[in-house]
Short mmCIF file of C-alpha atoms in Angstrom, two decimals:
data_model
loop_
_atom_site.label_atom_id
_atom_site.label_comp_id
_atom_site.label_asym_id
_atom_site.label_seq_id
_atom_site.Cartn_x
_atom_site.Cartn_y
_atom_site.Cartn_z
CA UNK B 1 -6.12 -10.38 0.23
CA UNK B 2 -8.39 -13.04 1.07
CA UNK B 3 -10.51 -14.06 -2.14
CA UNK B 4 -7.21 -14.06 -4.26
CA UNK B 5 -4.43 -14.63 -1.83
CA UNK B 6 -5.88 -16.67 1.48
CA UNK B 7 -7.96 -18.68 -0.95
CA UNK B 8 -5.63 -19.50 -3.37
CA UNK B 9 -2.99 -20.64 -0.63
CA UNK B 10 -5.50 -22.23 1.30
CA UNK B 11 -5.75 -24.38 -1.67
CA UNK B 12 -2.34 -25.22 -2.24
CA UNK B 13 -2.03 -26.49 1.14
CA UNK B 14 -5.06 -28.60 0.91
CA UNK B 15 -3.33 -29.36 -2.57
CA UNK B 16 -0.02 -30.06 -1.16
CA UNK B 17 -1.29 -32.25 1.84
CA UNK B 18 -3.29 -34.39 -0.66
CA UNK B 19 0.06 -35.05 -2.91
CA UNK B 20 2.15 -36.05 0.41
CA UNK B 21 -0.86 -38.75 1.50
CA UNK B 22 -1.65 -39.99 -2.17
CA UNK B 23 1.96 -39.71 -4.11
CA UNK B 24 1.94 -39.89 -7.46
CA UNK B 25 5.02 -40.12 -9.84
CA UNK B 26 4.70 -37.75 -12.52
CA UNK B 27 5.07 -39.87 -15.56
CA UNK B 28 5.58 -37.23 -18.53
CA UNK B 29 6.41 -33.23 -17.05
CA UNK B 30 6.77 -32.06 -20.71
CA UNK B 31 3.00 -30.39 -19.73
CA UNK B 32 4.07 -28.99 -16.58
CA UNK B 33 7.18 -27.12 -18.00
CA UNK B 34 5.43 -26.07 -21.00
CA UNK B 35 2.16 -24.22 -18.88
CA UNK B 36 4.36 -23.09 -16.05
CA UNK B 37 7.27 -21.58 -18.82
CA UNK B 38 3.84 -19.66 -20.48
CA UNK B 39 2.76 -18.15 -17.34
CA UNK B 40 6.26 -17.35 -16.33
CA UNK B 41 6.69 -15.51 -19.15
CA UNK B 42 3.07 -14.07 -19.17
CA UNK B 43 3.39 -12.84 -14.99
CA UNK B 44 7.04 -11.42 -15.46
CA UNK B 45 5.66 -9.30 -18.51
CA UNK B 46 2.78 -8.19 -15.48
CA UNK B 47 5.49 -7.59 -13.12
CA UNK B 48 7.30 -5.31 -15.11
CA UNK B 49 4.73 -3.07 -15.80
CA UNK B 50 3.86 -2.99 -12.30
CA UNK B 51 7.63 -2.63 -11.31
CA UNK B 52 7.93 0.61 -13.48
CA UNK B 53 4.76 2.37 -12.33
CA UNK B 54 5.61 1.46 -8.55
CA UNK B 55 9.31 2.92 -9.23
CA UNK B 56 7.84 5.98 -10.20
CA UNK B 57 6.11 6.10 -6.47
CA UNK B 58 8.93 4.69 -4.23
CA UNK B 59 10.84 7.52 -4.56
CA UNK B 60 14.09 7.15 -2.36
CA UNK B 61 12.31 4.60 0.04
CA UNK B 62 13.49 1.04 0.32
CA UNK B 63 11.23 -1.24 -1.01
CA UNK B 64 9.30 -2.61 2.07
CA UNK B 65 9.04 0.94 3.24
CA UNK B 66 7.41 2.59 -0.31
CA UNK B 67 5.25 -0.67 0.17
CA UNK B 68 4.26 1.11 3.83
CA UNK B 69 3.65 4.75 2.92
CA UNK B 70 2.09 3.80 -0.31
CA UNK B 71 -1.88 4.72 -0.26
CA UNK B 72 -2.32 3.00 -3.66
CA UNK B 73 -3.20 -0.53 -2.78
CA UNK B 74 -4.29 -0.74 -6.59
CA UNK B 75 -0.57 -0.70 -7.49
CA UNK B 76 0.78 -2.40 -4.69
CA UNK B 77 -1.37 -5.26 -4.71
CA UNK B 78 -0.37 -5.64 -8.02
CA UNK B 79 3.11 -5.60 -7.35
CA UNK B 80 2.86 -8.39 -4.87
CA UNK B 81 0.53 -10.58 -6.26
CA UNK B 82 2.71 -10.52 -9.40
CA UNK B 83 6.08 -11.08 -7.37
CA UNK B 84 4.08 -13.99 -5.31
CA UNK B 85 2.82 -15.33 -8.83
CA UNK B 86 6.66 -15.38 -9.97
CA UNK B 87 8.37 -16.78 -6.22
CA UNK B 88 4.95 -19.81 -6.49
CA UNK B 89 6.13 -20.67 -10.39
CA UNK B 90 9.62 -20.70 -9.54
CA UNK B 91 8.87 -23.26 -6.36
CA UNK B 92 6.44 -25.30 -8.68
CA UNK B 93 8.87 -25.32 -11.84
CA UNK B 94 11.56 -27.11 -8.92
CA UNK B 95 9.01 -29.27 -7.38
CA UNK B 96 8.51 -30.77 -10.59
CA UNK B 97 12.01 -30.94 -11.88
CA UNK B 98 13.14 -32.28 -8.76
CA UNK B 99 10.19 -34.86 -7.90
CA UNK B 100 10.95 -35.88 -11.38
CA UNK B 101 14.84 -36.42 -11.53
CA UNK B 102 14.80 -37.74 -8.10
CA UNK B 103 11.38 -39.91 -8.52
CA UNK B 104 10.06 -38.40 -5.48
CA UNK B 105 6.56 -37.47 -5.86
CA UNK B 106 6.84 -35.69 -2.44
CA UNK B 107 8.42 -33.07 -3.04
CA UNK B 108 5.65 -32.20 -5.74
CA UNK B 109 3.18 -31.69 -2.62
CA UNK B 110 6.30 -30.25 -0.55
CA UNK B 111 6.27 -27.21 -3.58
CA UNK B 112 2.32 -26.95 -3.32
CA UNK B 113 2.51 -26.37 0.98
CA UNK B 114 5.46 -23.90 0.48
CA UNK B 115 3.44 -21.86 -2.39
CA UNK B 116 0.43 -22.00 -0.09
CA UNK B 117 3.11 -20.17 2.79
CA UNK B 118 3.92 -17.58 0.16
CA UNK B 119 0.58 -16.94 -0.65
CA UNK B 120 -1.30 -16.96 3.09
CA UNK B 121 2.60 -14.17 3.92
CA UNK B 122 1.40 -12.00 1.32
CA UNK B 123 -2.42 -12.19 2.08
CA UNK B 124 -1.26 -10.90 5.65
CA UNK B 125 1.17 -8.50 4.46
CA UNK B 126 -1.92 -6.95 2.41
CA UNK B 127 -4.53 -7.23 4.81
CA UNK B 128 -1.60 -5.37 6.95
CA UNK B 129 -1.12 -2.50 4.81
CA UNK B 130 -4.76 -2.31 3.67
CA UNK B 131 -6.93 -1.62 6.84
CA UNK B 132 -5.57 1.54 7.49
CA UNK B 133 -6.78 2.91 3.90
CA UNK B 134 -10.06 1.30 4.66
CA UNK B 135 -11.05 2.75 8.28
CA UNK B 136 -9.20 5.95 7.58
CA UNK B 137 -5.74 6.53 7.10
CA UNK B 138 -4.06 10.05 8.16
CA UNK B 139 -1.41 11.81 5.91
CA UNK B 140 2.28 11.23 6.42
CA UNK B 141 3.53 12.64 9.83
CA UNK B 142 5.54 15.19 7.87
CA UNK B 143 2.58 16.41 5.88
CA UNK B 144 1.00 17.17 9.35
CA UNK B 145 4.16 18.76 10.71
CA UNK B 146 4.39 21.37 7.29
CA UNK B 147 0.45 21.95 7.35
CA UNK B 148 1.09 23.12 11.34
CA UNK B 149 4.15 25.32 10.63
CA UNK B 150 2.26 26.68 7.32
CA UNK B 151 -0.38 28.11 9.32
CA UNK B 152 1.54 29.03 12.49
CA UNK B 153 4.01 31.08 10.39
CA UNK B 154 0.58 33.74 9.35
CA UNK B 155 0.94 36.42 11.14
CA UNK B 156 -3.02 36.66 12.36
CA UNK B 157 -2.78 32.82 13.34
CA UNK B 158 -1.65 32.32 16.89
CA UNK B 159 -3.17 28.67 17.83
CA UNK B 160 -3.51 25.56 15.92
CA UNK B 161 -5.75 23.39 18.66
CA UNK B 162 -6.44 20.94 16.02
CA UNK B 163 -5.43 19.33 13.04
CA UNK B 164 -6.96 16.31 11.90
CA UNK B 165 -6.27 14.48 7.96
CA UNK B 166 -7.52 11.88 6.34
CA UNK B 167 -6.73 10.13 2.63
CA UNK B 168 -10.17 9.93 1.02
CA UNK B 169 -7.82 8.51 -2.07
CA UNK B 170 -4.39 7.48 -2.94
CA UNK B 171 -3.88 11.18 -3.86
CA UNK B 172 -6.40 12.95 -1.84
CA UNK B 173 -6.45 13.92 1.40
CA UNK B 174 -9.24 15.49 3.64
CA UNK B 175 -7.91 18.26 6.47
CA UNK B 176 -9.57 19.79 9.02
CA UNK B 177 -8.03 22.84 11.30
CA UNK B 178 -9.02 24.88 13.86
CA UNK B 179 -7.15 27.51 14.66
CA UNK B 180 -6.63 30.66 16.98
CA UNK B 181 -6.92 34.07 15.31
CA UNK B 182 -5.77 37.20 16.77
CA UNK B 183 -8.72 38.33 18.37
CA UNK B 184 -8.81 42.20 17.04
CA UNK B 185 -9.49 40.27 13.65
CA UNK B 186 -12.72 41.76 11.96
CA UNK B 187 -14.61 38.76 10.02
CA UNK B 188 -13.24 39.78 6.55
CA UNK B 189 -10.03 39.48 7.85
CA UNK B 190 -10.47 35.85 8.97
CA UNK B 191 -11.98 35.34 5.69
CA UNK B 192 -8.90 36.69 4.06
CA UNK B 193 -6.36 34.65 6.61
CA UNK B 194 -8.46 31.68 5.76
CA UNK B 195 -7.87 32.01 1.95
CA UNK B 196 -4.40 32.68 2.29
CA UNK B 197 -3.40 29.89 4.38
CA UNK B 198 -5.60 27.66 1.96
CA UNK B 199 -3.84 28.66 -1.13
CA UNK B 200 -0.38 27.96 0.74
CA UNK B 201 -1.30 24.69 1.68
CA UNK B 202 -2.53 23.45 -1.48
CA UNK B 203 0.47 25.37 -3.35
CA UNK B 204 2.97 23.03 -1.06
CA UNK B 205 0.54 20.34 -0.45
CA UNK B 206 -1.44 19.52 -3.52
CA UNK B 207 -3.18 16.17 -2.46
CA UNK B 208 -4.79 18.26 0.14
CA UNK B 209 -7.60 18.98 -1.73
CA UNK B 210 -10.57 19.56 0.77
CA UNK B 211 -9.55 21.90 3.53
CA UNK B 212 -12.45 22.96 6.49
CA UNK B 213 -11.15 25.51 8.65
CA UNK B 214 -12.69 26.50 12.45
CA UNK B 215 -11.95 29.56 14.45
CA UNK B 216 -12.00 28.54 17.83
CA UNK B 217 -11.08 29.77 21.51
CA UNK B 218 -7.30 29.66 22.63
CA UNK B 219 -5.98 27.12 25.06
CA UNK B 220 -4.29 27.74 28.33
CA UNK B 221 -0.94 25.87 26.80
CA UNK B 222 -0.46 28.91 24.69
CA UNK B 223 1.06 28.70 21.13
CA UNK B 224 1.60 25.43 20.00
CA UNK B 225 -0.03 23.17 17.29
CA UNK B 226 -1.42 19.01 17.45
CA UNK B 227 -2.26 16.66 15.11
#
């Protein structure tokens, strides 16, 4: 977000503001047209890759909100920086054409300060989505909610007094439980409970890969779970 995005707008800004105090009428665009008609062509071949693979992910989230519950930032970065590339060669290819029909070398820096806006809105929009995945993100609420029914539908669990997750990856999550076993429970048979409830949540859940369960003392709220 910052080294390719905040940079890179920063620069069109400080681009754009030069342009509007030193105008200069663009003499000959055939240059211009030609370099941004290659990268068009080279950043929209980019974007459709990128497009596919994210389609695979979205599944029947809206765009913005696959963007949200995504914990790929390799792909979604991607997928923005691309669409930014296209929306900043789409504003440059009209800066040009119109700063050159209309002999107005200001809207040339006009283009550069509106890029730079595009740019600096998607550096946010990344920082945004990104911190979570770098302090610690937890799974999706309904993960949590089907991990806590899993193991309050075994028969020797009564208590789930905590339930903690984290995404150690885009496809690998870290759980911790403690739970409340029926006390007449000899140690095998925790061991057993343990297993089973282990194999059910990976069978539903397979991104939970590293599971650490605690037996623990029951709460005065009685049977309930948290998260």
């Amino acid at each position: 977000a910052i080294l390719i995005f905040a940079v890179g707008g920063g620069m069109s800004f400080y681009e754009g503001i030069i342009h509007l105090q030193h105008p200069a009428p663009l003499e000959n665009p055939f240059w211009n047209y030609l370099v941004l008609g290659f990268a068009a062509v080279f950043e929209s071949v980019s974007w459709t890759v990128a497009w596919r693979e994210f389609r695979l992910t979205r599944g029947d989230r809206g765009i913005l909100g696959a963007l949200h519950h995504s914990k790929d930032p390799s792909l979604f970065t991607v997928v923005l920086e691309d669409t930014a590339a296209l929306l900043g060669l789409v504003v440059a290819f009209g800066g040009v054409l119109l700063s050159h029909l209309l002999e107005n070398p200001y809207l040339d820096g006009a283009a550069s300060i509106v890029i730079g806006l595009i740019l600096a809105t998607v550096a946010a929009f990344l920082a945004y989505e990104s911190r979570g995945l770098l302090v610690g993100e937890s799974a999706e609420p309904a993960v949590v909610a089907g991990i806590s029914e899993l193991a309050l539908a075994d028969d020797d669990v009564l208590q789930v007094t905590r339930l903690l997750t984290m995404h150690m990856g885009p496809r690998e999550v870290l759980l911790n439980l403690k739970l409340v076993f029926r006390p007449q429970l000899s140690a095998d048979d925790v061991g057993r409970a343990v297993d089973r409830l282990e194999a059910r949540i990976r069978a539903q859940y397979p991104e939970v890969r590293r599971i650490y369960v605690e037996a623990g003392p029951s709460r005065p709220t009685g049977k309930g779970g948290s998260a």
